[in-house]
Coordinates of C-alpha atoms and ligand atoms in Angstrom, one line a residue:
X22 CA 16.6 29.6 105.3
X23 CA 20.1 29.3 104.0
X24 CA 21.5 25.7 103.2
X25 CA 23.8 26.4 106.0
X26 CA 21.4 27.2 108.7
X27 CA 19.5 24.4 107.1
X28 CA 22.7 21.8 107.6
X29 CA 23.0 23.3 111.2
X30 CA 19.6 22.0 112.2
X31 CA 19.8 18.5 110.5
X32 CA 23.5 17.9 112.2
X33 CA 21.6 19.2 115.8
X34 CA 18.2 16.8 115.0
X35 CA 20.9 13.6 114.6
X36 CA 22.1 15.2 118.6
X37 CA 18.5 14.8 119.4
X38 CA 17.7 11.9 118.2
X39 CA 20.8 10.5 119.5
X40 CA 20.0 12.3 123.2
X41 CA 22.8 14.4 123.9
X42 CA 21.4 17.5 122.5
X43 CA 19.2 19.0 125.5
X44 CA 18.8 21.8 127.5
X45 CA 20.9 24.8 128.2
X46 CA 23.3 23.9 125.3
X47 CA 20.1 23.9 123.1
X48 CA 19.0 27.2 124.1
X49 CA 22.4 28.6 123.2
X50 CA 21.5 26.5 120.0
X51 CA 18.2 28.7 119.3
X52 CA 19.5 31.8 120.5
X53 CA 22.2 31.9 117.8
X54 CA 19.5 31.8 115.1
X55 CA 18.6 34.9 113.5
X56 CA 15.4 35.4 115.6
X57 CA 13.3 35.6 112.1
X58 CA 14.4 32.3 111.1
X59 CA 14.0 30.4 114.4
X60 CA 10.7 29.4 113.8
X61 CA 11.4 28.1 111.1
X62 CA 14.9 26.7 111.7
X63 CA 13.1 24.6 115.0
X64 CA 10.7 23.2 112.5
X65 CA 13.9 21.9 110.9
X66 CA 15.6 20.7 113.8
X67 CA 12.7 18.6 115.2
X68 CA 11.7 17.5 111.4
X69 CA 7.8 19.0 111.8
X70 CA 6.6 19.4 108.2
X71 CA 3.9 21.8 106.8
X72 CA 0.2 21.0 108.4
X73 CA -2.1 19.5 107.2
X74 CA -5.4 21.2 106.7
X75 CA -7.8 21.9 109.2
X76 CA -10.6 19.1 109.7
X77 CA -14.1 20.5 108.9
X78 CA -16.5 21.2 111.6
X79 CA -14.5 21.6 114.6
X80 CA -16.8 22.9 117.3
X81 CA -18.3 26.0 117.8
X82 CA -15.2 28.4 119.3
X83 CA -12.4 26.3 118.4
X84 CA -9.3 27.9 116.7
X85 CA -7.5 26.2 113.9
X86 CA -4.2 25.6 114.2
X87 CA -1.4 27.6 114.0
X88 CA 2.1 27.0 116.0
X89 CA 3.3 29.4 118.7
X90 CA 6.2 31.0 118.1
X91 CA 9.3 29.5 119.3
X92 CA 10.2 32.7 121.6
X93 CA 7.4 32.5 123.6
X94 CA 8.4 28.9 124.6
X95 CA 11.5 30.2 125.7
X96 CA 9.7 32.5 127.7
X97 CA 7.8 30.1 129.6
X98 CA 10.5 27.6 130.0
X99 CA 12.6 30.5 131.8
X100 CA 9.5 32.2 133.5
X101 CA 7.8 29.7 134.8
X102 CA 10.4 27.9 134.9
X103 CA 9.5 24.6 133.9
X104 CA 11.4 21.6 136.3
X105 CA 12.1 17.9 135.0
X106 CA 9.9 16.6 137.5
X107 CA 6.8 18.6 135.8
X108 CA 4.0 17.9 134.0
X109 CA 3.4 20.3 131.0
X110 CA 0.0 20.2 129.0
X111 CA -0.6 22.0 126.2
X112 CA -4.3 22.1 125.5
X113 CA -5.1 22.4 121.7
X114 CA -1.6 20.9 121.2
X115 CA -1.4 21.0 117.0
X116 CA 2.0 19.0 115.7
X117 CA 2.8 19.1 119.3
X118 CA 6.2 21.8 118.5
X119 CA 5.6 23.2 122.2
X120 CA 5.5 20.5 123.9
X121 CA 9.0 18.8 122.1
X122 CA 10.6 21.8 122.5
X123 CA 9.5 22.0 126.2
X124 CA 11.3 18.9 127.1
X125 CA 13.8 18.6 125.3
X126 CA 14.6 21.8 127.1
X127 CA 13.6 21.4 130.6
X128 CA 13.1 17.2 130.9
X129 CA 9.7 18.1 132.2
X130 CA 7.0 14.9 130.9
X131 CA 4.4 16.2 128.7
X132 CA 0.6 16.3 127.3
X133 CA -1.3 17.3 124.2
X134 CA -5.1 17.5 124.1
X135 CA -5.9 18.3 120.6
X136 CA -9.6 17.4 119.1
X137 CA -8.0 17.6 115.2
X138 CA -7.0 13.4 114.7
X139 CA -4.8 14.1 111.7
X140 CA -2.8 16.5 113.8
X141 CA -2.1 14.1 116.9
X142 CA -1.1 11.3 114.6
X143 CA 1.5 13.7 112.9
X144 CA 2.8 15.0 116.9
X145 CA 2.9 11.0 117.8
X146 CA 4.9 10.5 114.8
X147 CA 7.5 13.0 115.0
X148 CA 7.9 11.9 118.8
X149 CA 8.4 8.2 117.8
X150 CA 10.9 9.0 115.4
X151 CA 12.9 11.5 117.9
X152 CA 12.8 8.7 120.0
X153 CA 10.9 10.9 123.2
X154 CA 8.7 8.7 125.2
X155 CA 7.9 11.0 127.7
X156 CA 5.6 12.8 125.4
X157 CA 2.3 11.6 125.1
X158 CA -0.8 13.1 122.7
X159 CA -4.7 12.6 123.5
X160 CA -7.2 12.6 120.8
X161 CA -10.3 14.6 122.3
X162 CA -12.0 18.1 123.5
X163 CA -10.2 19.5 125.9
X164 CA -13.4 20.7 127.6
X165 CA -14.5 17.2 127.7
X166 CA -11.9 15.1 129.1
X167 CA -10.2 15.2 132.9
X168 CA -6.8 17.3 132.6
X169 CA -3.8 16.5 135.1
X170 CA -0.8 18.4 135.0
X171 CA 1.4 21.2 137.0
X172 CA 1.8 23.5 134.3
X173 CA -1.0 23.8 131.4
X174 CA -0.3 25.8 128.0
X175 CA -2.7 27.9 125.9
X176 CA -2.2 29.1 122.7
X177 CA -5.5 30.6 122.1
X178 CA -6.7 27.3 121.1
X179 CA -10.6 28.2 121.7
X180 CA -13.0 30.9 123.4
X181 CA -16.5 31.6 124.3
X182 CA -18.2 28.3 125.9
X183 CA -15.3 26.0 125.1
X184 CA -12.8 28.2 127.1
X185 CA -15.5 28.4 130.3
X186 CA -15.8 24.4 130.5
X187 CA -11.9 23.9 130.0
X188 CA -11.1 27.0 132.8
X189 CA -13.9 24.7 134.9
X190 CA -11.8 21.7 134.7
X191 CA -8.6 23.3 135.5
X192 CA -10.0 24.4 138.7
X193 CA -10.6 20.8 139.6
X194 CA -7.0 20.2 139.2
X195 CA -6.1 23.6 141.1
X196 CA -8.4 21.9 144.1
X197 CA -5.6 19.4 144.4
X198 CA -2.3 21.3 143.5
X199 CA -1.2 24.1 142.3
X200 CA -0.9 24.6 139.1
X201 CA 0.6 27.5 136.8
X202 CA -1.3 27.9 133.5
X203 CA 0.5 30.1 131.0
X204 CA -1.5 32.0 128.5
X205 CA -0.7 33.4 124.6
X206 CA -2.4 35.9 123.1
X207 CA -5.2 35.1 125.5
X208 CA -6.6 36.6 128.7
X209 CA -8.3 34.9 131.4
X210 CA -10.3 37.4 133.0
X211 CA -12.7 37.2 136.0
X212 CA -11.2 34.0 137.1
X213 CA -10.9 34.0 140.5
X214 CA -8.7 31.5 141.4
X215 CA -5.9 32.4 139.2
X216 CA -3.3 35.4 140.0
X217 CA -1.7 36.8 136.6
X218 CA 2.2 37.3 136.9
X219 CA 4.3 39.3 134.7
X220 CA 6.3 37.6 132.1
X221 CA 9.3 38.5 130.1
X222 CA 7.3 38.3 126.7
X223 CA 4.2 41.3 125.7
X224 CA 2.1 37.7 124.5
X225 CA 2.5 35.3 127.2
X226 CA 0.8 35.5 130.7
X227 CA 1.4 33.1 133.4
X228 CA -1.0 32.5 136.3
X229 CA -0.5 31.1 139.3
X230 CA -3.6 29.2 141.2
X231 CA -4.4 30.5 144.5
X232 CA -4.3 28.0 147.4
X233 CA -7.8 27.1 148.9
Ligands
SAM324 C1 -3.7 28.1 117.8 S1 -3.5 26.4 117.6 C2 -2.2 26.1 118.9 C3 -1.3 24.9 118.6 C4 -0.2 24.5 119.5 N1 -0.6 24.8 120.9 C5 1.0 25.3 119.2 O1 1.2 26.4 119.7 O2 1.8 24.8 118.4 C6 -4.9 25.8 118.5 C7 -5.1 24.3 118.4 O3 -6.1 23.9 119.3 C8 -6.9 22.9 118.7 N2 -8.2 22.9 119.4 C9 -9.2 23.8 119.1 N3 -10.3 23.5 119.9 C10 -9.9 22.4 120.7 C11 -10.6 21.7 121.7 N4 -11.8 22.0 122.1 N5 -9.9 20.6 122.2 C12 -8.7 20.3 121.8 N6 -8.0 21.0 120.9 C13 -8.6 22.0 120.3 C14 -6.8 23.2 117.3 O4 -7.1 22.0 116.5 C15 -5.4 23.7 117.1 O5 -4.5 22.7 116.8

């Protein structure tokens, strides 16, 4: 990135941090970035550093990390579309860059599950020091903790088994409201409940749960 790109996204963090940059005037923000250096430019912005390496011996069908690209949470955001009074949880939620981004773009309140500790104490961390308490980040298995939300993010975070249990729990949440669960880079096939929708990004799929 060049040093002025790079001064671009340290004058917009101080607008963040500060609370006035948000929104619609943020998008504009992102859209002006050349689209190869967004990801990178967002990393910038929100001050998310390099990850640390994986723990060792995550369960069986767990995916390390690795952030979703910044476009397909602009997709979401606009497809869903996320509202202020939502509640967005991204399971497997890494340095938490979805989630931040989310809200600062839609004022929606938000989750992270993620099972990796070092991880949820950087995402905790970076929201401190932006000064956003409506993010919040739970150390655990998704597939073993009670999920609540109206919108739930996957970036294929896990499969086989692990995927099963977590789909399980959703539908306990679907029992009560309805919920839209968007998926990257992942399919969720032969779930009844759910009805896929088209979305403006090849990667993303959102599903919509089916009343009863
Ligand atoms: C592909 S990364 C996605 C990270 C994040 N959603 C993003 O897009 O920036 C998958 C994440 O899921 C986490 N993960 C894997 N299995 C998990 C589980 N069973 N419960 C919670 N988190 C899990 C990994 O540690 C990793 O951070």
């Amino acid at each position: 990135m060049d040093d002025a790109l790079r001064e671009r996204a340290r004058k917009a963090r101080a607008e963040v941090e500060s609370g006035t940059l948000r929104g619609e005037r943020l998008i504009d923000l992102l859209h002006d970035v050349p689209a190869l250096e967004r990801d990178a430019w967002t990393d910038e912005l929100l001050g998310i550093d390099a990850p640390p390496p994986d723990v060792a011996g995550l369960p069986r069908g767990a995916v390390p990390y690795l952030p979703c690209a910044v476009d397909e949470v602009l997709a979401m955001v606009r497809d869903v579309p996320i509202r202020p009074k939502d509640r967005l949880v991204d399971l497997g939620s890494g340095l938490g860059r979805v989630l931040i981004l989310a809200h600062l773009l839609t004022g929606a309140s938000a989750c992270g599950v993620e099972i990796q500790e070092p991880l949820v104490r950087r995402a905790r961390a970076r929201c401190e020091a932006l000064d956003l308490d409506r993010i919040e980040f739970v150390e655990a298995n998704a597939a073993e903790v009670d999920l609540d939300g109206t919108v739930f993010f996957l970036y294929a975070p896990f499969n086989g088994h692990l995927l099963s249990r977590v789909v399980a729990r959703l539908e306990h949440v679907a029992r009560r409201r309805s919920i839209v669960v968007c998926a990257v880079d992942l399919e969720l096939r032969n779930v009844p409940w759910l009805s896929a929708r088209k979305a403006s990004s090849v990667s993303l799929t959102i599903y919509d749960s089916r009343a009863g």
